[in-house]
CSV table of C-alpha atoms and ligand atoms in Angstrom, one decimal:
chain,number,residue,atom,x,y,z
H,178,MET,CA,38.0,12.9,109.0
H,179,ILE,CA,38.2,9.8,112.0
H,180,ILE,CA,37.0,10.2,114.9
H,181,GLY,CA,39.3,8.5,117.4
H,182,ALA,CA,42.8,7.1,117.5
H,183,GLY,CA,41.9,3.5,119.0
H,184,HIS,CA,43.3,0.7,117.3
H,185,ALA,CA,39.8,0.8,115.0
H,186,GLY,CA,40.7,5.3,114.0
H,187,LEU,CA,44.3,4.0,113.1
H,188,ALA,CA,43.1,0.6,111.5
H,189,MET,CA,40.9,3.0,108.9
H,190,SER,CA,43.9,4.9,108.4
H,191,ARG,CA,45.8,2.5,107.1
H,192,CYS,CA,43.7,1.8,104.9
H,193,LEU,CA,42.9,5.6,103.7
H,194,THR,CA,46.3,6.0,103.4
H,195,GLU,CA,47.0,2.4,100.6
H,196,ARG,CA,44.1,4.3,98.9
H,197,SER,CA,46.0,7.8,99.0
H,198,ILE,CA,43.0,9.7,100.7
H,199,ASP,CA,44.2,13.1,102.7
H,200,HIS,CA,42.8,12.4,105.3
H,201,VAL,CA,42.7,13.0,109.3
H,202,VAL,CA,42.5,11.3,112.5
H,203,LEU,CA,41.6,13.3,115.8
H,204,GLU,CA,42.0,12.1,118.9
H,205,ARG,CA,41.1,14.3,122.3
H,206,GLY,CA,44.0,12.5,124.6
H,207,GLU,CA,46.7,11.7,123.1
H,208,VAL,CA,46.5,7.9,120.8
H,209,ALA,CA,45.1,4.8,123.0
H,210,HIS,CA,43.6,7.1,125.1
H,211,SER,CA,41.0,4.4,126.2
H,212,TRP,CA,43.2,2.7,127.6
H,213,ARG,CA,46.0,4.6,128.9
H,214,THR,CA,42.3,6.3,131.1
H,215,GLU,CA,39.7,3.2,131.7
H,216,ARG,CA,40.9,-0.1,131.8
H,217,TRP,CA,42.2,-1.4,135.7
H,218,ASP,CA,46.4,-1.8,136.4
H,219,SER,CA,46.6,-5.6,136.3
H,220,LEU,CA,43.8,-6.2,133.0
H,221,HIS,CA,45.7,-8.4,130.6
H,222,LEU,CA,44.4,-9.1,127.0
H,223,LEU,CA,41.6,-11.9,127.2
H,224,THR,CA,42.5,-12.0,123.5
H,225,PRO,CA,46.4,-14.0,122.8
H,226,ASN,CA,48.6,-12.2,121.6
H,227,TRP,CA,48.5,-13.6,117.6
H,228,GLN,CA,45.4,-12.5,117.5
H,229,SER,CA,46.0,-9.1,117.6
H,230,ARG,CA,45.9,-8.3,113.6
H,231,LEU,CA,45.7,-5.1,112.4
H,232,PRO,CA,46.7,-4.1,109.0
H,233,GLY,CA,50.2,-4.4,108.0
H,234,TYR,CA,51.2,-5.1,111.6
H,235,ASP,CA,51.0,-8.7,112.6
H,236,TYR,CA,52.9,-10.0,115.6
H,237,GLN,CA,56.3,-10.1,115.4
H,238,GLY,CA,57.2,-11.4,119.4
H,239,ASP,CA,58.2,-14.7,120.8
H,240,ASP,CA,54.6,-15.8,122.2
H,241,PRO,CA,51.9,-15.6,120.5
H,242,ASP,CA,50.0,-17.2,122.4
H,243,GLY,CA,49.9,-14.6,125.1
H,244,TYR,CA,48.4,-12.3,126.4
H,245,ARG,CA,49.2,-8.4,126.4
H,246,ALA,CA,49.4,-6.6,130.3
H,247,LEU,CA,47.8,-2.9,129.9
H,248,PRO,CA,50.7,-1.5,129.1
H,249,GLU,CA,52.1,-3.9,126.5
H,250,VAL,CA,48.4,-3.4,125.0
H,251,ILE,CA,48.9,0.5,124.9
H,252,ASP,CA,52.1,0.9,124.1
H,253,PHE,CA,51.7,-2.0,120.6
H,254,ILE,CA,48.9,0.7,119.5
H,255,ALA,CA,51.2,3.7,119.8
H,256,GLU,CA,53.9,2.6,118.5
H,257,TYR,CA,51.2,0.8,115.5
H,258,ALA,CA,49.9,4.6,115.0
H,259,LYS,CA,53.8,5.4,114.7
H,260,ALA,CA,54.3,2.9,111.7
H,261,ILE,CA,51.5,4.0,109.5
H,262,ALA,CA,52.9,7.5,110.0
H,263,ALA,CA,49.1,7.8,110.4
H,264,PRO,CA,47.9,12.2,110.4
H,265,VAL,CA,46.5,12.0,114.0
H,266,ARG,CA,46.0,15.6,116.3
H,267,THR,CA,46.0,14.3,119.3
H,268,HIS,CA,44.6,16.5,122.5
H,269,THR,CA,42.0,17.6,119.8
H,270,THR,CA,38.3,16.7,121.2
H,271,VAL,CA,35.3,16.4,119.1
H,272,THR,CA,32.5,18.8,120.7
H,273,SER,CA,29.8,19.0,118.0
H,274,VAL,CA,29.3,17.6,114.0
H,275,ARG,CA,26.6,19.3,111.6
H,276,PRO,CA,25.7,18.0,108.7
H,277,THR,CA,26.4,20.7,105.9
H,278,GLU,CA,25.8,20.3,101.7
H,279,SER,CA,29.3,18.8,101.1
H,280,GLY,CA,29.2,17.3,104.4
H,281,TYR,CA,30.8,18.1,107.5
H,282,LEU,CA,31.2,21.1,110.0
H,283,VAL,CA,32.7,19.8,112.2
H,284,ARG,CA,33.9,21.4,115.6
H,285,THR,CA,37.2,20.5,118.7
H,286,ASP,CA,38.2,22.8,121.1
H,287,GLN,CA,41.2,23.1,118.4
H,288,GLY,CA,39.5,24.9,115.6
H,289,ASP,CA,36.6,23.9,113.2
H,290,TRP,CA,37.5,21.5,110.1
H,291,ARG,CA,35.4,20.7,107.1
H,292,CYS,CA,35.2,16.9,105.3
H,293,ARG,CA,33.0,14.8,103.1
H,294,THR,CA,33.6,12.2,104.4
H,295,LEU,CA,33.4,11.0,108.4
H,296,VAL,CA,34.4,7.6,110.4
H,297,LEU,CA,33.0,7.8,113.5
H,298,ALA,CA,36.4,6.0,115.4
H,299,SER,CA,34.6,7.2,119.0
H,300,GLY,CA,34.5,4.0,121.3
H,301,ALA,CA,31.4,1.8,122.1
H,302,CYS,CA,32.8,1.3,125.7
H,303,ASN,CA,32.5,5.2,126.0
H,304,ILE,CA,30.2,4.9,129.0
H,305,ALA,CA,29.8,2.1,132.1
H,306,GLY,CA,25.9,1.6,131.9
H,307,VAL,CA,24.7,1.7,135.8
H,308,PRO,CA,21.2,1.2,137.0
H,309,ALA,CA,18.7,3.2,137.2
H,310,PHE,CA,18.5,2.0,141.0
H,311,ALA,CA,22.0,2.2,141.9
H,312,GLU,CA,20.6,5.6,143.3
H,313,ARG,CA,19.2,3.8,146.9
H,314,VAL,CA,22.3,2.5,147.4
H,315,PRO,CA,23.1,3.9,150.5
H,316,ARG,CA,26.1,6.4,151.6
H,317,THR,CA,27.6,4.4,153.3
H,318,VAL,CA,28.4,1.9,150.1
H,319,ALA,CA,31.1,3.5,147.9
H,320,GLN,CA,30.3,3.1,144.4
H,321,LEU,CA,32.6,3.1,141.1
H,322,THR,CA,32.2,1.5,137.8
H,323,ALA,CA,34.7,-1.4,136.2
H,324,GLN,CA,35.9,1.9,133.9
H,325,GLN,CA,36.5,3.3,137.2
H,326,TYR,CA,38.3,0.6,139.3
H,327,ARG,CA,42.1,0.3,139.0
H,328,ASN,CA,42.8,-2.5,141.3
H,329,PRO,CA,42.4,-3.1,145.3
H,330,SER,CA,44.3,-0.8,147.2
H,331,GLN,CA,41.1,2.7,146.2
H,332,LEU,CA,38.8,0.3,148.3
H,333,ALA,CA,38.0,0.3,151.9
H,334,ASP,CA,38.5,-3.3,153.8
H,335,GLY,CA,36.0,-4.8,154.2
H,336,GLY,CA,33.0,-6.5,152.1
H,337,VAL,CA,32.5,-6.3,148.0
H,338,MET,CA,29.8,-6.6,145.9
H,339,VAL,CA,30.3,-6.7,141.9
H,340,VAL,CA,27.2,-6.5,140.0
H,341,GLY,CA,27.8,-9.0,136.2
H,342,ALA,CA,29.4,-11.4,134.9
H,343,SER,CA,31.4,-11.4,132.4
H,344,SER,CA,34.5,-11.1,131.7
H,345,SER,CA,35.6,-7.4,133.4
H,346,GLY,CA,33.1,-8.7,136.2
H,347,THR,CA,34.4,-12.2,136.2
H,348,GLN,CA,38.2,-10.8,135.8
H,349,ILE,CA,37.8,-7.6,139.0
H,350,ALA,CA,35.8,-10.3,141.2
H,351,HIS,CA,39.0,-12.6,141.3
H,352,GLU,CA,41.4,-10.0,141.8
H,353,ILE,CA,40.1,-8.5,145.1
H,354,HIS,CA,39.3,-12.0,146.1
H,355,ARG,CA,43.1,-12.5,146.1
H,356,SER,CA,43.7,-8.8,147.4
H,357,GLY,CA,41.6,-11.2,151.1
H,358,ARG,CA,37.9,-8.3,150.2
H,359,PRO,CA,34.9,-11.3,151.2
H,360,VAL,CA,33.2,-10.9,147.4
H,361,VAL,CA,29.4,-11.5,146.4
H,362,LEU,CA,29.6,-11.3,142.3
H,363,SER,CA,26.1,-11.5,140.7
H,364,VAL,CA,24.9,-13.1,138.1
H,365,GLY,CA,23.6,-12.2,135.5
H,366,GLU,CA,23.4,-12.9,131.5
H,367,HIS,CA,26.8,-14.5,131.0
H,368,ILE,CA,29.0,-15.9,128.4
H,369,ARG,CA,30.7,-19.0,129.2
H,370,ALA,CA,33.5,-20.5,127.7
H,371,PRO,CA,36.9,-22.2,128.6
H,372,ARG,CA,40.3,-21.0,127.9
H,373,LEU,CA,41.3,-23.7,126.2
H,374,TYR,CA,39.9,-26.6,124.7
H,375,ARG,CA,41.7,-29.7,123.3
H,376,GLY,CA,44.9,-28.4,123.9
H,377,LYS,CA,43.7,-24.5,122.1
H,378,ASP,CA,43.0,-21.2,122.8
H,379,LEU,CA,39.1,-21.1,123.0
H,380,GLU,CA,40.2,-18.0,120.3
H,381,TRP,CA,42.4,-20.3,117.7
H,382,TRP,CA,39.6,-22.6,117.6
H,383,MET,CA,36.5,-19.7,117.0
H,384,ASP,CA,38.7,-17.9,114.7
H,385,ALA,CA,40.2,-21.2,112.9
H,386,ALA,CA,36.0,-22.6,112.8
H,387,GLY,CA,34.9,-19.4,110.9
H,388,VAL,CA,33.1,-18.1,113.8
H,389,LEU,CA,34.2,-15.2,114.7
H,390,ASP,CA,33.7,-13.9,110.9
H,391,GLU,CA,30.7,-14.8,110.8
H,392,ARG,CA,28.5,-11.2,109.0
H,393,TYR,CA,26.4,-8.7,110.5
H,394,ASP,CA,23.9,-9.6,107.9
H,395,GLN,CA,24.1,-13.9,107.9
H,396,VAL,CA,22.7,-14.0,111.7
H,397,ASP,CA,19.0,-14.6,112.7
H,398,ASP,CA,19.0,-12.2,114.6
H,399,ILE,CA,21.5,-8.9,115.3
H,400,LYS,CA,20.3,-7.1,117.3
H,401,ARG,CA,19.7,-9.8,119.6
H,402,ALA,CA,23.5,-10.5,119.3
H,403,ARG,CA,25.0,-7.1,118.9
H,404,ARG,CA,23.9,-6.9,122.7
H,405,VAL,CA,24.9,-10.6,123.0
H,406,PRO,CA,28.0,-9.6,126.3
H,407,SER,CA,31.4,-10.7,126.2
H,408,LEU,CA,33.0,-14.2,126.6
H,409,GLN,CA,34.1,-14.9,130.5
H,410,LEU,CA,37.6,-15.6,129.6
H,411,ALA,CA,40.4,-13.6,131.0
H,412,GLY,CA,44.2,-13.9,129.8
H,413,THR,CA,46.1,-15.3,132.4
H,414,PRO,CA,50.0,-16.6,132.5
H,415,ASP,CA,48.3,-19.9,133.7
H,416,ARG,CA,46.0,-20.8,130.8
H,417,SER,CA,44.2,-21.1,133.0
H,418,THR,CA,40.3,-21.1,133.0
H,419,LEU,CA,38.0,-18.7,135.0
H,420,ASP,CA,34.4,-18.9,135.2
H,421,LEU,CA,32.4,-19.1,137.8
H,422,ASN,CA,33.3,-23.0,139.8
H,423,ALA,CA,37.4,-21.4,139.4
H,424,LEU,CA,35.1,-17.9,141.7
H,425,THR,CA,32.9,-20.7,143.6
H,426,ALA,CA,36.0,-22.9,145.0
H,427,ILE,CA,38.5,-19.9,146.4
H,428,GLY,CA,34.9,-18.2,148.7
H,429,VAL,CA,33.2,-15.5,146.2
H,430,LYS,CA,30.2,-15.8,146.3
H,431,ILE,CA,27.4,-15.4,144.0
H,432,VAL,CA,24.2,-14.9,143.8
H,433,GLY,CA,21.3,-13.4,141.0
H,434,ARG,CA,21.1,-11.0,139.2
H,435,LEU,CA,20.7,-7.9,140.6
H,436,SER,CA,16.8,-6.5,139.4
H,437,GLY,CA,16.4,-4.0,141.9
H,438,ILE,CA,16.7,-2.0,145.8
H,439,THR,CA,14.1,-1.4,148.4
H,440,GLU,CA,14.0,2.5,150.2
H,441,ASN,CA,15.6,1.2,152.4
H,442,GLY,CA,19.1,0.1,150.4
H,443,LYS,CA,17.5,-3.8,150.9
H,444,THR,CA,19.2,-5.8,147.2
H,445,GLN,CA,17.1,-7.8,145.7
H,446,PHE,CA,18.1,-10.9,143.7
H,447,ALA,CA,16.3,-13.2,140.9
H,448,GLY,CA,15.4,-16.3,141.3
H,449,SER,CA,16.7,-17.2,138.2
H,450,LEU,CA,20.6,-18.5,138.2
H,451,ARG,CA,20.2,-21.3,138.2
H,452,ASN,CA,18.9,-21.0,135.0
H,453,MET,CA,20.7,-18.6,133.8
H,454,CYS,CA,24.3,-20.6,134.4
H,455,ALA,CA,21.8,-24.0,132.8
H,456,LEU,CA,22.0,-21.5,129.6
H,457,SER,CA,25.0,-20.8,130.2
H,458,ASP,CA,26.6,-24.1,129.8
H,459,LEU,CA,24.7,-25.5,127.3
H,460,LYS,CA,25.2,-22.1,125.0
H,461,MET,CA,28.9,-23.0,125.9
H,462,GLY,CA,28.8,-26.9,125.0
H,463,ARG,CA,26.4,-25.7,121.7
H,464,LEU,CA,29.9,-23.4,120.9
H,465,LEU,CA,32.1,-26.7,121.2
H,466,ASP,CA,30.0,-29.0,119.3
H,467,LEU,CA,30.3,-26.7,116.6
H,468,ILE,CA,33.8,-26.6,116.9
H,469,ASP,CA,34.3,-30.4,117.0
H,470,GLU,CA,32.1,-29.9,113.8
H,471,TRP,CA,34.3,-27.6,112.2
H,472,ALA,CA,37.8,-30.1,113.4
H,473,ARG,CA,35.9,-34.1,111.8
H,474,ALA,CA,35.7,-32.2,109.2
H,475,ASN,CA,38.7,-30.7,108.5
H,476,GLY,CA,41.5,-33.2,109.9
H,477,LEU,CA,42.1,-32.1,113.8
H,478,TYR,CA,39.5,-34.1,115.7
H,479,ASP,CA,40.9,-36.6,117.6
H,480,PRO,CA,38.9,-39.0,118.5
H,481,GLY,CA,41.3,-40.7,121.1
H,482,GLU,CA,41.2,-36.7,122.8
H,483,GLN,CA,38.8,-36.6,126.3
H,484,PRO,CA,36.5,-34.6,125.2
H,485,GLN,CA,37.7,-31.5,127.5
H,486,ARG,CA,34.2,-30.7,128.5
H,487,LEU,CA,33.8,-28.9,131.9
H,488,PRO,CA,31.1,-30.3,134.4
H,489,PRO,CA,27.9,-27.9,135.1
H,490,THR,CA,28.3,-24.7,136.8
H,491,ARG,CA,27.5,-25.2,140.3
H,492,VAL,CA,24.8,-23.3,141.9
H,493,GLU,CA,23.7,-23.6,145.7
H,494,ASP,CA,20.6,-25.0,146.7
H,495,ALA,CA,18.9,-21.1,147.8
H,496,PRO,CA,21.2,-18.7,147.2
H,497,PRO,CA,20.1,-15.0,149.0
H,498,LEU,CA,17.2,-13.5,147.1
H,499,GLY,CA,18.1,-9.8,149.2
H,500,MET,CA,20.4,-9.0,150.9
H,501,ASP,CA,20.7,-5.7,153.7
H,502,LEU,CA,23.0,-2.6,152.3
H,503,ALA,CA,22.9,-1.3,155.2
H,504,ALA,CA,23.8,-3.7,157.8
H,505,GLY,CA,27.6,-3.1,157.1
H,506,ALA,CA,28.8,-6.3,155.8
H,507,ILE,CA,29.6,-4.3,151.9
H,508,LYS,CA,31.5,-1.5,151.9
H,509,THR,CA,31.6,-1.3,147.5
H,510,ILE,CA,30.0,-2.5,144.8
H,511,ILE,CA,31.3,-3.1,141.5
H,512,TRP,CA,29.5,-2.1,138.9
H,513,ALA,CA,30.0,-4.7,135.4
H,514,THR,CA,27.9,-4.1,133.3
H,515,GLY,CA,28.6,-3.5,130.3
H,516,TYR,CA,29.3,0.0,128.4
H,517,ARG,CA,27.8,2.6,125.6
H,518,PRO,CA,29.1,5.2,123.7
H,519,ASP,CA,28.9,8.5,123.9
H,520,TYR,CA,27.9,10.1,120.8
H,521,SER,CA,26.5,13.2,122.7
H,522,TRP,CA,28.3,15.3,120.6
H,523,LEU,CA,27.0,14.2,117.6
H,524,GLU,CA,24.2,16.3,116.1
H,525,VAL,CA,23.1,14.0,113.1
H,526,PRO,CA,20.1,12.8,112.6
H,527,VAL,CA,21.3,9.4,112.9
H,528,LEU,CA,20.5,8.0,116.4
H,529,GLY,CA,18.3,5.4,117.3
H,530,ARG,CA,16.5,4.3,120.1
H,531,LYS,CA,19.1,4.3,122.9
H,532,GLY,CA,21.6,5.9,121.5
H,533,MET,CA,22.9,3.3,119.0
H,534,ILE,CA,24.0,4.8,115.4
H,535,ARG,CA,21.3,3.3,112.8
H,536,HIS,CA,23.9,2.0,110.2
H,537,ASP,CA,23.7,-1.0,108.0
H,538,GLY,CA,27.2,-2.7,108.4
H,539,GLY,CA,28.8,0.1,109.6
H,540,VAL,CA,27.5,2.4,106.6
H,541,VAL,CA,25.5,5.3,108.4
H,542,ALA,CA,21.7,5.7,107.7
H,543,VAL,CA,22.9,10.0,106.1
H,544,PRO,CA,25.4,9.9,103.5
H,545,GLY,CA,29.3,10.2,103.8
H,546,MET,CA,29.4,9.2,106.5
H,547,TYR,CA,30.9,5.0,108.9
H,548,LEU,CA,30.3,3.4,111.8
H,549,MET,CA,33.7,2.1,113.1
H,550,GLY,CA,34.3,-0.5,116.4
H,551,ALA,CA,31.2,-1.1,117.2
H,552,VAL,CA,30.1,-4.5,118.5
H,553,PHE,CA,28.9,-6.7,114.9
H,554,LEU,CA,29.8,-4.3,112.9
H,555,ARG,CA,30.4,-5.8,110.0
H,556,ARG,CA,31.4,-9.5,111.7
H,557,ARG,CA,31.2,-11.4,114.9
H,558,LYS,CA,35.2,-9.9,115.3
H,559,SER,CA,35.1,-6.3,115.1
H,560,THR,CA,34.8,-5.5,118.3
H,561,LEU,CA,38.1,-6.8,118.9
H,562,ILE,CA,41.5,-5.9,117.9
H,563,ASP,CA,42.0,-8.5,115.0
H,564,GLY,CA,38.3,-6.8,114.1
H,565,ALA,CA,38.9,-3.4,113.0
H,566,GLY,CA,41.7,-4.8,109.7
H,567,ASP,CA,38.2,-6.5,107.8
H,568,ASP,CA,36.2,-4.2,108.9
H,569,ALA,CA,38.9,-1.2,107.3
H,570,ARG,CA,39.4,-2.5,104.4
H,571,ASP,CA,36.0,-3.0,104.0
H,572,LEU,CA,34.5,0.5,104.3
H,573,SER,CA,37.4,2.6,102.4
H,574,ALA,CA,36.3,1.0,99.7
H,575,HIS,CA,32.8,2.0,100.7
H,576,LEU,CA,34.3,5.8,101.2
H,577,ALA,CA,36.7,5.7,98.4
H,578,SER,CA,33.6,5.1,96.2
H,579,TYR,CA,31.2,6.9,97.4
H,580,LEU,CA,34.2,10.3,97.2
H,581,ASP,CA,34.4,8.9,93.7
H,582,GLY,CA,30.9,9.5,93.4
H,583,GLY,CA,30.7,5.8,92.3
H,584,LEU,CA,28.1,3.7,92.5
H,585,ALA,CA,29.2,2.2,96.5
H,586,ARG,CA,28.6,-1.1,97.2
H,587,LEU,CA,30.7,-3.1,99.7
H,588,THR,CA,31.7,-6.9,98.4
H,589,ALA,CA,32.2,-9.5,101.4
G,2075,LIG,C1,37.4,-3.9,130.0
G,2075,LIG,C2,37.9,-4.2,127.8
G,2075,LIG,C3,38.6,-5.2,128.2
G,2075,LIG,C4,38.9,-5.7,126.6
G,2075,LIG,N1,39.3,-6.8,126.1
G,2075,LIG,C5,39.9,-6.1,124.8
G,2075,LIG,C6,40.7,-8.0,124.6
G,2075,LIG,O1,41.0,-8.5,125.4
G,2075,LIG,N2,40.7,-8.2,123.3
G,2075,LIG,C7,40.5,-7.4,121.8
G,2075,LIG,O2,40.6,-7.5,120.9
G,2075,LIG,N3,39.5,-6.1,122.4
G,2075,LIG,C8,38.8,-5.9,123.7
G,2075,LIG,N4,38.1,-5.6,124.0
G,2075,LIG,C9,38.0,-4.4,123.4
G,2075,LIG,C10,38.0,-3.4,122.4
G,2075,LIG,O3,39.5,-3.7,121.5
G,2075,LIG,C11,38.2,-2.8,123.6
G,2075,LIG,O4,36.5,-1.7,123.6
G,2075,LIG,C12,39.2,-1.1,122.5
G,2075,LIG,O5,39.5,0.1,123.5
G,2075,LIG,C13,37.4,-0.6,121.5
G,2075,LIG,O6,38.4,0.5,119.8
G,2075,LIG,P1,37.9,1.7,119.0
G,2075,LIG,O7,39.1,1.8,118.6
G,2075,LIG,O8,36.8,1.1,118.5
G,2075,LIG,O9,37.3,2.6,120.1
G,2075,LIG,P2,39.0,2.9,121.7
G,2075,LIG,O10,39.8,2.2,121.4
G,2075,LIG,O11,37.7,3.6,122.6
G,2075,LIG,O12,38.8,4.6,121.1
G,2075,LIG,C14,38.2,5.7,120.8
G,2075,LIG,C15,39.4,7.1,120.5
G,2075,LIG,O13,37.7,8.0,119.9
G,2075,LIG,C16,38.6,8.6,121.1
G,2075,LIG,N5,37.3,10.1,121.1
G,2075,LIG,C17,35.7,9.9,122.0
G,2075,LIG,N6,35.4,10.7,122.1
G,2075,LIG,C18,35.5,11.4,121.1
G,2075,LIG,C19,35.8,12.8,120.5
G,2075,LIG,N7,34.5,13.8,121.3
G,2075,LIG,N8,36.0,13.8,119.8
G,2075,LIG,C20,38.3,12.7,120.1
G,2075,LIG,N9,38.1,12.2,119.9
G,2075,LIG,C21,37.3,11.4,121.1
G,2075,LIG,C22,38.8,8.3,122.4
G,2075,LIG,O14,39.2,8.9,123.4
G,2075,LIG,C23,39.8,7.0,121.8
G,2075,LIG,O15,41.0,7.6,122.1
G,2075,LIG,C24,37.8,-4.5,125.3
G,2075,LIG,C25,37.3,-3.5,126.2
G,2075,LIG,C26,37.3,-3.5,127.0
G,2075,LIG,C27,35.8,-3.0,127.3
């Protein structure tokens, strides 16, 4: 039984079919439901077309370096489900999963199922994270999450504060600014990245240099690695870099991390904006150094070429440390403060603190249960469409061995 017909559940379905393992995929909506219902209209993938490789399904179009628009992402995943003849039951919501003597009892709004093994592929981004102090936002200010935001026409005229400066926050801030509304962007930890480096897409370099293949059991601190925010990248036709410098250049005002809101609606911005940006510049420099090193070792380093390093992030001398939300300048707050999974229906004791599943590279801490699609599940790329194939191949091999009663062991 696979729960979830996003690309991760479908990649696993394909691998189980290859092994002649009978299975079914339960999906509460249509295939690619989260792309249909939880993303903003203008979203383009931040990964280039060539990089959306799924088992048995590579990019065949004539624009490998382009970035799919949202309707194209939905079509791509729906077409994949058809191409692999995935046994999907749509409009079937799993309401509970309980252990039985021989496996699991899966209750849905369309009846009960029993299975020996279960793959949780229900998504890592089901719930938008919003800090508890959001309840102190004055009623005169509307609030939306990045999941609820669709386009600027949804918003009242007037100023908008976007909280969070990773890929979702920077793209949304950019679009809203272009709609003519003044935008304040609150910046916490973020990872700055150039779209192009030495003439190629940054994702190409990270893929070629093996950065995306780094394994969960090779990094020093996997807990920390799983909390690292998404790269500040956007997929635009001109392949431009959308970093804080690009946003301040068009008039977006950047402020520090939103650390609290007082009873009377005054925001508190952390004083660490300059440090936060310097740290992000430093991390970007380290990534590009690593890429240079790999390029040198592999004959792709052209010493005559300009290094193409971006200038440091510009931060004003004394960015504001607070703002009165009741004063009327800000009409809407958009929380782009991350996402988390929803396992409220999982009645199996595998959830750790903070509601995350306890697992070892996708092998959950109870027999016959597997996880797909989680951040850095088995590799740095696990969270990307491109990462599902390798994870599904590894975990389907483990699952097959478990069903055979053999010694289930994961190979690299
Ligand atoms: C804003 C945003 C932009 C992203 N951009 C990129 C990108 O550019 N490139 C890239 O490679 N990745 C990107 N990702 C990451 C990743 O590819 C997506 O999050 C992707 O949707 C995850 O796929 P998934 O199959 O793991 O989960 P999902 O696509 O979320 O699929 C899970 C499925 O499970 C179903 N489900 C959940 N609960 C139940 C239940 N109880 N019963 C039945 N069904 C259930 C859901 O309806 C859903 O269809 C992005 C993510 C976000 C949030």
